[in-house]
Coordinates of C-alpha atoms in Angstrom, one line a residue:
Chain D
M1 CA -103.0 -65.1 169.2
K2 CA -105.6 -63.0 168.6
L3 CA -105.9 -61.4 165.3
S4 CA -107.3 -57.9 164.8
L5 CA -110.5 -56.6 162.8
K6 CA -107.4 -54.7 160.4
E7 CA -104.8 -57.7 160.5
V8 CA -108.7 -60.0 158.8
E9 CA -108.9 -56.9 156.7
H10 CA -105.2 -56.6 155.4
I11 CA -105.2 -60.9 155.1
A12 CA -107.8 -60.9 153.4
L13 CA -106.5 -58.1 151.0
L14 CA -103.8 -59.8 150.0
A15 CA -105.7 -62.2 149.2
R16 CA -107.8 -60.6 147.2
L17 CA -110.8 -62.0 149.1
G18 CA -114.5 -60.2 149.6
L19 CA -115.5 -60.7 153.0
S20 CA -118.5 -59.5 154.2
E21 CA -118.3 -58.1 158.1
Q22 CA -119.9 -60.9 159.0
E23 CA -117.6 -63.1 157.8
K24 CA -114.1 -60.7 158.5
E25 CA -115.9 -61.1 162.6
R26 CA -116.3 -65.4 161.7
V27 CA -112.9 -65.9 160.1
G28 CA -111.1 -64.0 162.7
R29 CA -112.3 -65.9 165.2
Q30 CA -111.9 -69.5 163.9
L31 CA -108.5 -68.1 162.8
S32 CA -107.4 -67.1 166.0
V33 CA -108.5 -71.5 167.9
I34 CA -106.6 -71.8 164.9
L35 CA -103.5 -70.6 165.0
E36 CA -102.8 -70.9 168.4
N37 CA -103.0 -74.4 167.9
M38 CA -100.1 -74.3 165.6
D39 CA -98.1 -72.5 168.0
V40 CA -96.6 -76.6 169.3
L41 CA -94.7 -75.8 167.0
A42 CA -92.4 -72.9 168.7
E43 CA -91.6 -76.2 170.9
V44 CA -90.1 -77.7 168.4
D45 CA -85.9 -77.4 168.3
T46 CA -85.0 -76.6 165.1
T47 CA -81.9 -74.5 164.6
D48 CA -79.2 -75.6 162.3
V49 CA -82.6 -77.7 160.1
P50 CA -83.2 -77.1 156.8
P51 CA -86.4 -76.8 155.8
T52 CA -88.0 -79.5 153.6
A53 CA -90.6 -77.8 150.5
Q54 CA -91.1 -81.6 148.7
A55 CA -90.6 -84.8 150.0
F56 CA -87.9 -86.1 148.1
F57 CA -85.3 -83.3 146.8
L58 CA -85.9 -82.9 142.9
Q59 CA -83.9 -80.2 141.9
N60 CA -83.8 -78.7 138.4
V61 CA -85.7 -80.3 136.7
L62 CA -85.7 -79.4 132.8
R63 CA -86.6 -80.6 129.4
E64 CA -85.4 -79.8 126.1
D65 CA -87.0 -76.6 124.1
N66 CA -88.9 -77.9 121.7
A67 CA -91.5 -76.1 121.1
A68 CA -94.5 -78.5 120.3
P69 CA -98.2 -77.9 120.0
S70 CA -100.3 -76.9 122.6
L71 CA -103.7 -75.8 123.3
D72 CA -105.9 -75.0 120.5
P73 CA -106.9 -71.2 121.3
Q74 CA -110.3 -71.9 121.1
D75 CA -110.4 -74.4 123.7
V76 CA -108.8 -72.5 125.8
L77 CA -112.2 -69.3 125.8
A78 CA -114.7 -71.6 125.4
N79 CA -114.7 -71.6 129.2
A80 CA -113.9 -67.3 129.5
P81 CA -116.8 -65.2 131.7
A82 CA -116.3 -62.4 128.3
R83 CA -114.6 -62.6 125.5
E84 CA -114.0 -60.3 122.7
S85 CA -112.2 -62.2 119.7
D86 CA -109.1 -64.0 120.9
C87 CA -109.4 -62.1 124.1
F88 CA -110.1 -62.5 127.4
R89 CA -112.8 -59.6 128.1
V90 CA -111.4 -57.8 131.7
R91 CA -112.8 -54.2 133.3
P92 CA -109.8 -51.6 132.2
V93 CA -106.6 -52.3 135.2
L94 CA -106.0 -48.7 134.1
E95 CA -107.7 -45.8 134.8
Chain A
M1 CA -125.0 -112.1 135.4
L2 CA -126.3 -109.0 133.9
D3 CA -128.2 -108.0 137.8
K4 CA -125.0 -108.6 139.7
A5 CA -122.3 -107.6 137.3
H6 CA -121.7 -104.1 139.3
T7 CA -120.7 -106.2 142.3
L8 CA -117.5 -107.3 141.0
T9 CA -114.4 -106.4 141.4
V10 CA -112.0 -105.4 138.5
Y11 CA -110.2 -108.6 138.8
Q12 CA -113.0 -110.6 138.3
C13 CA -114.5 -108.4 135.7
Q14 CA -111.3 -108.4 133.8
E15 CA -111.3 -112.7 133.5
L16 CA -115.1 -112.7 132.8
L17 CA -114.5 -110.0 129.8
R18 CA -111.4 -112.5 128.9
K19 CA -114.0 -115.6 128.6
R20 CA -116.5 -113.3 127.1
E21 CA -118.8 -114.6 129.6
V22 CA -120.2 -110.6 130.4
S23 CA -119.9 -107.7 128.0
A24 CA -118.8 -104.0 128.7
S25 CA -122.0 -103.5 127.9
E26 CA -123.9 -104.9 130.1
L27 CA -121.4 -104.2 132.9
V28 CA -121.7 -100.6 132.0
R29 CA -125.6 -100.7 132.3
S30 CA -125.4 -102.8 135.4
S31 CA -122.7 -99.7 137.4
L32 CA -125.2 -97.0 135.6
E33 CA -128.4 -99.1 136.5
S34 CA -126.6 -99.0 140.7
I35 CA -125.9 -95.7 139.9
R36 CA -129.8 -94.6 139.0
H37 CA -131.2 -96.7 142.1
T38 CA -129.0 -95.8 144.8
E39 CA -127.9 -92.2 144.1
P40 CA -131.1 -90.8 145.7
I41 CA -130.4 -91.7 148.9
L42 CA -126.6 -91.3 148.3
H43 CA -125.7 -88.4 146.1
A44 CA -121.6 -89.5 145.4
L45 CA -121.8 -87.8 142.3
V46 CA -121.6 -84.7 141.1
T47 CA -122.1 -85.4 137.1
V48 CA -123.1 -88.8 135.3
C49 CA -121.7 -89.6 132.4
E50 CA -124.5 -91.8 130.4
E51 CA -124.5 -91.1 127.0
T52 CA -120.8 -91.5 127.0
A53 CA -120.6 -94.4 129.1
V54 CA -123.1 -96.3 126.8
K55 CA -121.2 -95.6 123.8
E56 CA -117.2 -96.2 125.4
A57 CA -119.0 -99.4 125.7
E58 CA -120.1 -100.5 122.9
A59 CA -116.6 -100.1 121.6
A60 CA -114.8 -101.8 123.7
D61 CA -117.0 -104.5 123.1
K62 CA -115.8 -104.4 119.7
A63 CA -111.9 -104.5 120.9
L64 CA -112.5 -107.0 123.6
G65 CA -113.3 -109.0 120.3
Q66 CA -109.6 -108.2 118.7
D67 CA -106.6 -109.3 119.7
F68 CA -104.6 -107.7 122.5
P69 CA -106.9 -105.0 124.4
P70 CA -105.7 -103.2 126.7
P71 CA -105.9 -104.8 129.9
L72 CA -109.2 -102.6 131.3
T73 CA -111.0 -102.8 128.4
G74 CA -114.4 -102.3 129.4
I75 CA -113.9 -101.7 133.5
P76 CA -117.0 -99.1 134.8
M77 CA -114.8 -95.9 136.9
V78 CA -115.7 -93.3 138.8
L79 CA -113.4 -90.0 139.0
K80 CA -112.8 -87.3 141.4
D81 CA -114.2 -84.1 140.3
N82 CA -110.5 -82.4 141.0
M83 CA -109.7 -85.0 137.6
C84 CA -109.8 -82.7 135.0
T85 CA -111.9 -84.9 132.2
R86 CA -111.5 -83.1 129.1
G87 CA -114.8 -82.7 127.8
V88 CA -117.0 -83.5 131.0
R89 CA -117.6 -81.0 133.8
T90 CA -115.1 -80.8 136.8
T91 CA -116.2 -78.3 139.6
C92 CA -114.1 -79.3 142.7
S93 CA -117.4 -79.3 144.1
S94 CA -117.0 -75.5 144.4
K95 CA -118.9 -73.0 143.4
M96 CA -116.1 -71.6 141.5
L97 CA -115.9 -74.1 138.5
E98 CA -119.7 -75.4 138.8
N99 CA -119.7 -74.9 134.7
F100 CA -116.2 -75.5 133.7
V101 CA -115.6 -77.9 130.9
P102 CA -111.1 -79.2 130.5
P103 CA -110.0 -78.4 126.9
F104 CA -107.5 -81.8 128.2
D105 CA -107.2 -84.9 130.6
S106 CA -105.7 -85.1 133.2
T107 CA -102.6 -87.9 133.1
V108 CA -104.5 -89.8 135.0
A109 CA -107.6 -89.8 132.8
C110 CA -105.9 -90.3 129.3
K111 CA -103.8 -93.8 131.0
L112 CA -107.0 -95.2 131.9
K113 CA -109.2 -94.0 129.0
E114 CA -106.2 -95.8 127.6
A115 CA -106.0 -98.6 129.2
G116 CA -109.6 -99.3 128.3
C117 CA -111.6 -98.1 131.7
I118 CA -115.3 -96.4 130.9
L119 CA -116.5 -93.7 133.1
V120 CA -119.3 -93.8 134.2
G121 CA -119.5 -90.4 136.8
K122 CA -117.2 -87.2 138.6
S123 CA -117.2 -87.6 142.1
N124 CA -118.4 -85.5 145.5
M125 CA -116.1 -84.4 147.0
D126 CA -115.1 -81.6 150.1
E127 CA -114.6 -77.8 147.9
F128 CA -111.3 -77.7 146.5
A129 CA -110.3 -81.2 148.5
M130 CA -110.4 -79.3 152.0
G131 CA -112.0 -81.2 154.0
S132 CA -112.4 -84.3 155.7
S133 CA -116.3 -85.0 155.5
T134 CA -117.5 -83.8 152.0
E135 CA -119.8 -81.7 154.0
H136 CA -118.0 -79.0 152.6
S137 CA -119.4 -79.8 149.2
A138 CA -120.5 -76.8 147.8
F139 CA -123.7 -78.7 146.3
F140 CA -124.6 -81.4 149.0
T141 CA -123.7 -84.0 151.1
T142 CA -122.4 -87.2 150.2
H143 CA -124.2 -90.2 152.8
N144 CA -122.3 -93.1 153.8
P145 CA -124.1 -96.3 153.1
W146 CA -123.2 -97.9 156.3
D147 CA -125.0 -95.6 157.2
L148 CA -126.6 -92.6 155.9
L149 CA -127.2 -89.9 158.9
R150 CA -123.0 -90.2 159.1
V151 CA -119.8 -88.6 157.0
P152 CA -118.8 -91.6 153.9
G153 CA -115.2 -88.7 155.0
G154 CA -113.3 -86.9 152.9
S155 CA -112.3 -85.4 150.4
S156 CA -113.3 -88.3 148.4
G157 CA -116.1 -89.2 150.4
G158 CA -118.1 -89.5 146.7
S159 CA -115.1 -91.9 145.4
A160 CA -115.0 -93.8 148.3
V161 CA -119.2 -93.9 148.7
A162 CA -118.9 -94.7 144.9
V163 CA -116.8 -97.7 144.6
A164 CA -118.5 -98.6 148.6
A165 CA -121.9 -98.5 146.8
D166 CA -121.0 -101.1 144.2
Q167 CA -121.7 -97.8 141.5
C168 CA -117.8 -98.5 139.4
Q169 CA -115.1 -100.9 139.7
F170 CA -113.4 -98.6 141.4
A171 CA -112.3 -95.1 141.6
L172 CA -109.6 -92.2 142.3
G173 CA -109.4 -90.3 144.6
S174 CA -107.0 -87.5 145.8
D175 CA -104.8 -87.7 149.4
T176 CA -103.3 -84.3 150.9
G177 CA -104.1 -85.3 154.3
G178 CA -105.6 -87.8 154.2
S179 CA -108.6 -87.8 151.9
I180 CA -108.3 -91.4 149.9
R181 CA -107.6 -93.6 153.3
Q182 CA -109.7 -91.6 155.7
P183 CA -113.0 -91.9 153.1
A184 CA -112.0 -96.0 152.7
G185 CA -111.9 -96.4 156.3
F186 CA -115.0 -94.8 156.7
C187 CA -116.8 -96.6 154.3
N188 CA -114.2 -100.1 154.2
V189 CA -112.8 -100.2 151.5
V190 CA -109.0 -100.1 150.4
G191 CA -107.6 -96.4 149.9
L192 CA -103.5 -96.2 148.6
K193 CA -101.9 -92.8 148.8
P194 CA -98.7 -93.4 146.7
T195 CA -95.2 -92.4 146.9
Y196 CA -95.1 -88.3 146.8
G197 CA -94.0 -88.1 143.1
R198 CA -95.5 -92.2 142.0
V199 CA -98.4 -90.5 139.6
S200 CA -99.0 -87.8 137.6
R201 CA -100.6 -84.3 139.3
Y202 CA -101.3 -83.6 135.8
G203 CA -104.2 -81.9 135.4
L204 CA -105.4 -82.7 139.0
V205 CA -106.9 -79.2 140.7
A206 CA -104.0 -78.5 143.1
F207 CA -104.6 -77.6 146.7
A208 CA -101.0 -78.6 148.2
S209 CA -98.5 -79.2 145.3
S210 CA -96.0 -80.2 147.2
L211 CA -98.3 -83.1 149.0
D212 CA -101.1 -83.6 146.8
Q213 CA -101.1 -87.8 145.4
I214 CA -103.8 -89.4 143.5
G215 CA -104.4 -92.8 144.2
P216 CA -107.0 -96.0 143.8
L217 CA -110.4 -96.8 145.8
T218 CA -111.1 -100.3 145.7
K219 CA -112.9 -103.1 146.6
D220 CA -110.0 -104.7 146.8
V221 CA -106.2 -105.1 147.3
R222 CA -105.1 -107.0 144.5
D223 CA -107.8 -104.2 142.6
C224 CA -105.8 -101.9 143.8
A225 CA -102.7 -103.1 143.0
I226 CA -104.1 -103.9 139.0
I227 CA -105.3 -99.8 139.2
M228 CA -101.6 -98.6 140.5
N229 CA -100.3 -100.4 137.3
A230 CA -102.1 -98.4 135.2
I231 CA -101.7 -94.4 136.8
A232 CA -98.1 -94.8 137.7
G233 CA -94.6 -93.7 136.3
H234 CA -92.7 -90.4 135.3
D235 CA -94.8 -87.8 133.3
M236 CA -93.0 -85.3 131.5
K237 CA -96.1 -82.9 132.3
D238 CA -95.3 -82.8 135.6
S239 CA -91.9 -82.2 137.1
T240 CA -92.1 -84.0 140.2
S241 CA -93.5 -86.8 139.3
S242 CA -90.7 -89.5 140.0
A243 CA -89.0 -91.9 137.3
E244 CA -88.3 -94.8 139.8
T245 CA -89.3 -98.0 137.6
V246 CA -93.2 -98.3 138.1
P247 CA -92.7 -102.6 139.1
D248 CA -96.0 -105.4 139.0
Y249 CA -97.7 -104.4 142.1
T250 CA -99.1 -107.6 141.6
R251 CA -96.5 -109.6 141.5
D252 CA -96.0 -109.7 145.1
L253 CA -99.6 -110.7 146.2
G254 CA -100.0 -114.2 147.7
R255 CA -96.4 -113.9 148.9
D256 CA -96.1 -114.4 153.1
I257 CA -95.1 -111.8 155.1
R258 CA -92.9 -114.2 157.9
G259 CA -90.5 -112.1 159.0
M260 CA -91.9 -109.0 158.0
R261 CA -90.5 -106.4 160.1
I262 CA -93.9 -104.2 161.9
G263 CA -93.3 -100.7 163.9
V264 CA -96.3 -99.7 165.7
P265 CA -96.0 -96.3 166.7
K266 CA -98.2 -95.0 169.6
E267 CA -98.1 -91.9 168.7
Y268 CA -100.8 -93.0 166.4
F269 CA -103.3 -94.1 169.2
V270 CA -103.5 -90.6 170.3
A271 CA -105.3 -89.5 173.6
G272 CA -109.2 -89.8 173.2
M273 CA -109.3 -91.8 170.3
Q274 CA -112.2 -94.0 169.7
A275 CA -111.1 -97.7 172.5
D276 CA -112.7 -100.3 169.9
V277 CA -111.5 -98.3 166.9
A278 CA -108.0 -99.1 169.0
S279 CA -108.7 -102.7 169.3
A280 CA -109.5 -103.2 165.8
V281 CA -106.2 -102.5 165.3
D282 CA -105.1 -104.1 167.9
Q283 CA -106.9 -106.7 166.3
V284 CA -105.3 -106.5 162.9
V285 CA -102.1 -106.6 165.0
L286 CA -102.3 -110.1 166.2
K287 CA -103.4 -110.9 162.6
L288 CA -100.3 -110.0 161.3
E289 CA -98.3 -111.7 164.1
G290 CA -100.2 -115.0 163.3
L291 CA -99.2 -115.0 159.9
G292 CA -95.6 -114.5 161.0
A293 CA -95.1 -110.8 161.3
R294 CA -92.2 -109.4 164.0
V295 CA -94.1 -106.7 165.9
D296 CA -92.6 -104.4 167.8
R297 CA -95.5 -102.3 169.7
G298 CA -92.9 -100.0 170.9
A299 CA -92.4 -98.6 167.9
S300 CA -91.9 -94.3 168.5
L301 CA -92.4 -91.6 166.8
P302 CA -91.6 -88.4 168.5
H303 CA -92.5 -85.8 166.0
T304 CA -96.1 -87.0 165.0
K305 CA -98.2 -85.0 167.1
Y306 CA -96.1 -81.5 165.6
A307 CA -97.9 -82.8 161.9
L308 CA -101.1 -81.5 162.3
A309 CA -99.6 -78.0 163.2
A310 CA -97.3 -78.6 160.5
Y311 CA -100.1 -79.7 158.1
Y312 CA -102.4 -76.7 158.9
I313 CA -99.8 -74.1 158.3
I314 CA -98.4 -75.9 155.0
A315 CA -101.5 -77.3 153.1
P316 CA -103.3 -73.8 153.8
S317 CA -99.7 -71.8 152.7
E318 CA -99.4 -73.5 149.5
A319 CA -103.0 -73.4 149.1
S320 CA -103.5 -69.8 148.7
A321 CA -100.9 -69.5 145.8
N322 CA -102.8 -72.5 144.4
L323 CA -106.3 -71.1 144.8
A324 CA -105.2 -67.8 143.2
R325 CA -105.4 -68.0 139.9
Y326 CA -109.6 -68.0 140.6
D327 CA -110.3 -64.8 139.6
G328 CA -113.2 -65.3 137.5
V329 CA -111.0 -64.1 133.8
K330 CA -109.8 -66.7 132.0
Y331 CA -113.0 -69.6 133.3
G332 CA -115.2 -70.7 136.5
Y333 CA -117.4 -68.0 138.3
S334 CA -117.0 -64.8 137.6
H335 CA -119.0 -62.1 139.2
K336 CA -120.6 -59.2 136.9
E337 CA -121.4 -56.3 139.6
A338 CA -118.0 -54.2 140.3
A339 CA -116.8 -50.8 140.3
S340 CA -113.5 -51.8 139.3
V341 CA -111.5 -54.4 138.1
W342 CA -110.1 -55.8 141.9
Q343 CA -113.6 -55.2 142.8
A344 CA -115.0 -57.5 140.9
I345 CA -112.0 -60.2 141.4
E346 CA -112.8 -60.0 145.2
R347 CA -116.6 -60.5 144.7
T348 CA -115.7 -63.1 142.4
R349 CA -113.4 -64.7 145.3
Q350 CA -116.1 -64.2 147.9
H351 CA -119.4 -65.8 146.5
G352 CA -117.0 -68.1 144.1
F353 CA -115.8 -70.6 147.5
G354 CA -117.0 -71.5 150.3
P355 CA -116.2 -70.9 154.0
E356 CA -113.6 -73.4 154.7
V357 CA -111.4 -72.8 151.5
K358 CA -111.9 -68.7 153.0
R359 CA -111.0 -70.2 155.7
R360 CA -107.6 -72.2 154.3
I361 CA -106.6 -69.6 152.2
M362 CA -106.7 -66.9 154.9
L363 CA -104.6 -68.8 157.6
G364 CA -102.1 -69.6 153.9
T365 CA -101.8 -66.0 153.1
H366 CA -101.5 -65.0 156.7
A367 CA -98.9 -67.8 157.4
L368 CA -97.2 -66.6 154.4
S369 CA -97.0 -62.8 154.6
S370 CA -93.8 -60.4 156.0
G371 CA -93.4 -60.3 159.5
Y372 CA -94.8 -64.0 159.5
Y373 CA -93.5 -66.4 157.5
D374 CA -91.0 -67.1 159.1
A375 CA -92.7 -68.1 162.4
Y376 CA -94.9 -70.3 160.5
Y377 CA -94.5 -71.5 156.5
L378 CA -91.0 -71.6 157.6
K379 CA -90.8 -73.8 161.0
A380 CA -93.6 -75.5 160.3
Q381 CA -90.8 -76.6 156.8
K382 CA -88.4 -77.1 159.4
V383 CA -90.7 -79.4 161.9
R384 CA -91.2 -81.2 158.5
T385 CA -88.5 -82.1 157.9
K386 CA -87.9 -83.2 161.2
I387 CA -91.0 -85.3 160.8
K388 CA -89.6 -86.8 157.6
A389 CA -85.8 -87.7 158.9
E390 CA -87.9 -89.7 162.0
F391 CA -89.7 -91.9 159.3
D392 CA -86.3 -92.1 157.5
E393 CA -85.1 -93.6 160.8
A394 CA -87.6 -95.8 160.9
W395 CA -86.8 -97.6 157.4
K396 CA -84.0 -98.8 159.0
R397 CA -85.3 -101.1 162.2
Y398 CA -89.3 -101.4 159.9
D399 CA -90.4 -103.0 155.9
A400 CA -94.2 -101.5 157.6
L401 CA -96.0 -99.4 160.2
V402 CA -99.0 -99.7 161.3
T403 CA -101.7 -97.5 162.5
P404 CA -105.9 -96.8 162.9
T405 CA -106.7 -94.4 159.9
S406 CA -108.6 -92.8 162.0
P407 CA -109.7 -92.1 165.7
T408 CA -113.2 -92.8 165.7
V409 CA -115.3 -93.8 162.9
P410 CA -117.3 -92.2 160.9
F411 CA -119.5 -89.2 162.7
R412 CA -123.0 -88.0 161.7
I413 CA -123.5 -85.0 159.4
G414 CA -123.7 -81.6 161.3
E415 CA -121.9 -83.1 164.2
R416 CA -118.4 -81.2 163.6
L417 CA -119.5 -78.5 160.9
D418 CA -119.1 -75.8 163.6
D419 CA -115.3 -76.3 164.6
P420 CA -112.8 -76.1 162.1
L421 CA -110.5 -78.1 164.5
Q422 CA -112.2 -81.0 165.9
M423 CA -112.6 -81.6 161.3
Y424 CA -108.9 -81.3 161.5
L425 CA -108.5 -84.1 164.3
A426 CA -110.4 -86.5 162.2
D427 CA -106.7 -87.2 159.9
V428 CA -104.9 -86.6 163.3
C429 CA -103.4 -90.5 161.8
T430 CA -103.1 -90.1 158.1
L431 CA -101.4 -86.2 157.7
P432 CA -97.8 -87.1 159.2
I433 CA -97.8 -89.1 156.1
N434 CA -98.1 -86.4 153.4
I435 CA -95.6 -84.4 155.0
A436 CA -93.4 -87.5 155.1
G437 CA -94.1 -88.2 151.4
V438 CA -94.0 -92.4 152.0
P439 CA -97.2 -94.0 151.0
A440 CA -99.6 -95.7 152.9
I441 CA -103.0 -97.6 152.7
S442 CA -106.2 -97.9 155.0
V443 CA -108.1 -101.7 154.7
P444 CA -110.7 -102.2 156.6
A445 CA -110.3 -103.9 159.7
G446 CA -113.6 -104.4 161.2
F447 CA -116.6 -102.9 162.4
C448 CA -117.4 -100.9 165.8
G449 CA -121.0 -101.1 166.8
G450 CA -121.8 -101.5 163.2
L451 CA -119.7 -99.1 161.8
P452 CA -116.6 -99.2 159.9
A453 CA -112.9 -99.0 161.0
G454 CA -109.5 -98.4 158.7
V455 CA -106.7 -100.0 159.3
Q456 CA -103.6 -98.0 157.5
F457 CA -100.4 -99.4 157.0
I458 CA -97.3 -97.3 155.8
G459 CA -94.4 -98.4 153.7
R460 CA -91.3 -96.8 152.4
P461 CA -91.0 -94.1 149.6
F462 CA -91.4 -96.1 146.9
G463 CA -92.5 -99.3 148.5
E464 CA -95.7 -99.9 147.3
E465 CA -94.8 -103.3 147.1
T466 CA -93.8 -104.3 150.7
L467 CA -97.5 -102.4 151.2
L468 CA -99.9 -104.2 148.7
R469 CA -98.3 -107.1 149.3
L470 CA -98.7 -106.6 153.4
A471 CA -102.5 -105.3 153.0
Y472 CA -103.2 -108.4 150.4
A473 CA -101.5 -111.2 153.5
Y474 CA -103.9 -109.2 156.4
E475 CA -107.3 -108.9 154.1
Q476 CA -107.7 -112.5 152.8
A477 CA -107.1 -113.9 156.5
S478 CA -110.3 -111.4 157.7
P479 CA -113.4 -111.6 155.8
W480 CA -114.4 -107.7 155.6
H481 CA -113.5 -107.4 152.1
E482 CA -116.5 -109.2 151.8
M483 CA -119.1 -107.1 153.4
K484 CA -121.5 -105.2 152.2
P485 CA -123.6 -102.2 153.5
A486 CA -127.0 -103.1 154.3
L487 CA -128.9 -101.1 152.2
L488 CA -127.4 -102.1 148.5

């Protein structure tokens, strides 16, 4: 299936991925080819077949709710692109 | 001794260290010398840990002088650059994490450190593990030591080359669709993808959480078993890790394979595959028969052909979720010029990610989006159930399956870059294994026109012992593992 420019822009918005006009055109074209090749999956009869999310059907892996030391805040902030005291600095989210 | 120490296997090093015939410092010096000598041509490593390795070697030599040093004390290792190493840059070969220094160790790094290993370098990879040639590294391409104009495979290309070129005694890679096995096959080394859940993923930068596994790349099968002993096991920090007991993976090495039931599924000999690669695998099968295995060349896994499509829906979908965290806020690349918080995030991701990563994020986002989820992601997960069921059936009849690791020998650098689909086909023999979660190992199977070809053995879940036993039996009856690239 061929993706339109609008569809490419919609996907890019969902993914919060900035794309140049050139990239949009190229990625749109490449994705269309790749998606065409995925259409072969429609051949498989999957009536009454449950989906497999991961190979060995682990469920509800829990642990005791015990507090334990976590990462040192200074270590966590060490890679911060912008930092103010013990916080990560970001642009305003609400105007 | 010093000038050849880097060519030794892990097992040989263990013996010589125990007998004090070589020191950890000599091993590390030899490894660093080998790196200095080969890196300008091969470019396998993103970071070389020279100073820390030398210091750790001194500490290792002290430990070796005491009672009961840990089993891998003094052994030089390389880790793929998507495995977090505390205090050591971990980049995933991406601009997004170019300067990221993890504040914690991955579980595998931790385990190997505790076993006494010495980190000499972090290896180059396809960015965020997305690729089959290591050409998608944002930094540089790694070259195949068997032919410098060709790719080493990917995405663990750097790790495979580090082992093949004797830059270290062993390396770790990660495998989501073939990223350990395919480069192992392309570089004439051994590469094992364990059963999903066998090795902890804590600290492995996530690509596709239901497919990713860490595994060893080694010079021979015995070394592979030794490293598996060190890294396998349940981890509280990885809720997908298995509580299955970890056996001694070296125990069955050398046990014969008489009567072992081997299936050769015809679907893996894909149309258009290189004829001499197919012959190389036929030769392996003949050898196994000679060793007493019972081979069925008519084995069939009919849904194999759907694995590529299922994988290229599932993996990018999971990747789109896993890579949503890269927003320039807490770590990594952060784009400065932006008018709003959203623009900052979009531009960070635009400039931080390379083209293949963007392609896959877009593919995955689309497959999960409203209106397409059922037709793509859900459908792929159902096909996955059928693929897995086929393997489950196979284990009733066979102890192992044998296939080519890749349909071709290593291709030329640049050859497949403009055609993503052609690139994806390099993994057509390895993808189904990740989909089903079963273990598989690639072992050298010979040379076609001077270029390495690998044979893949596939085993039942948590059946790595049988797999290693089979791989060892074949390896010991063949000359490939003792061959080194001419450039060394």
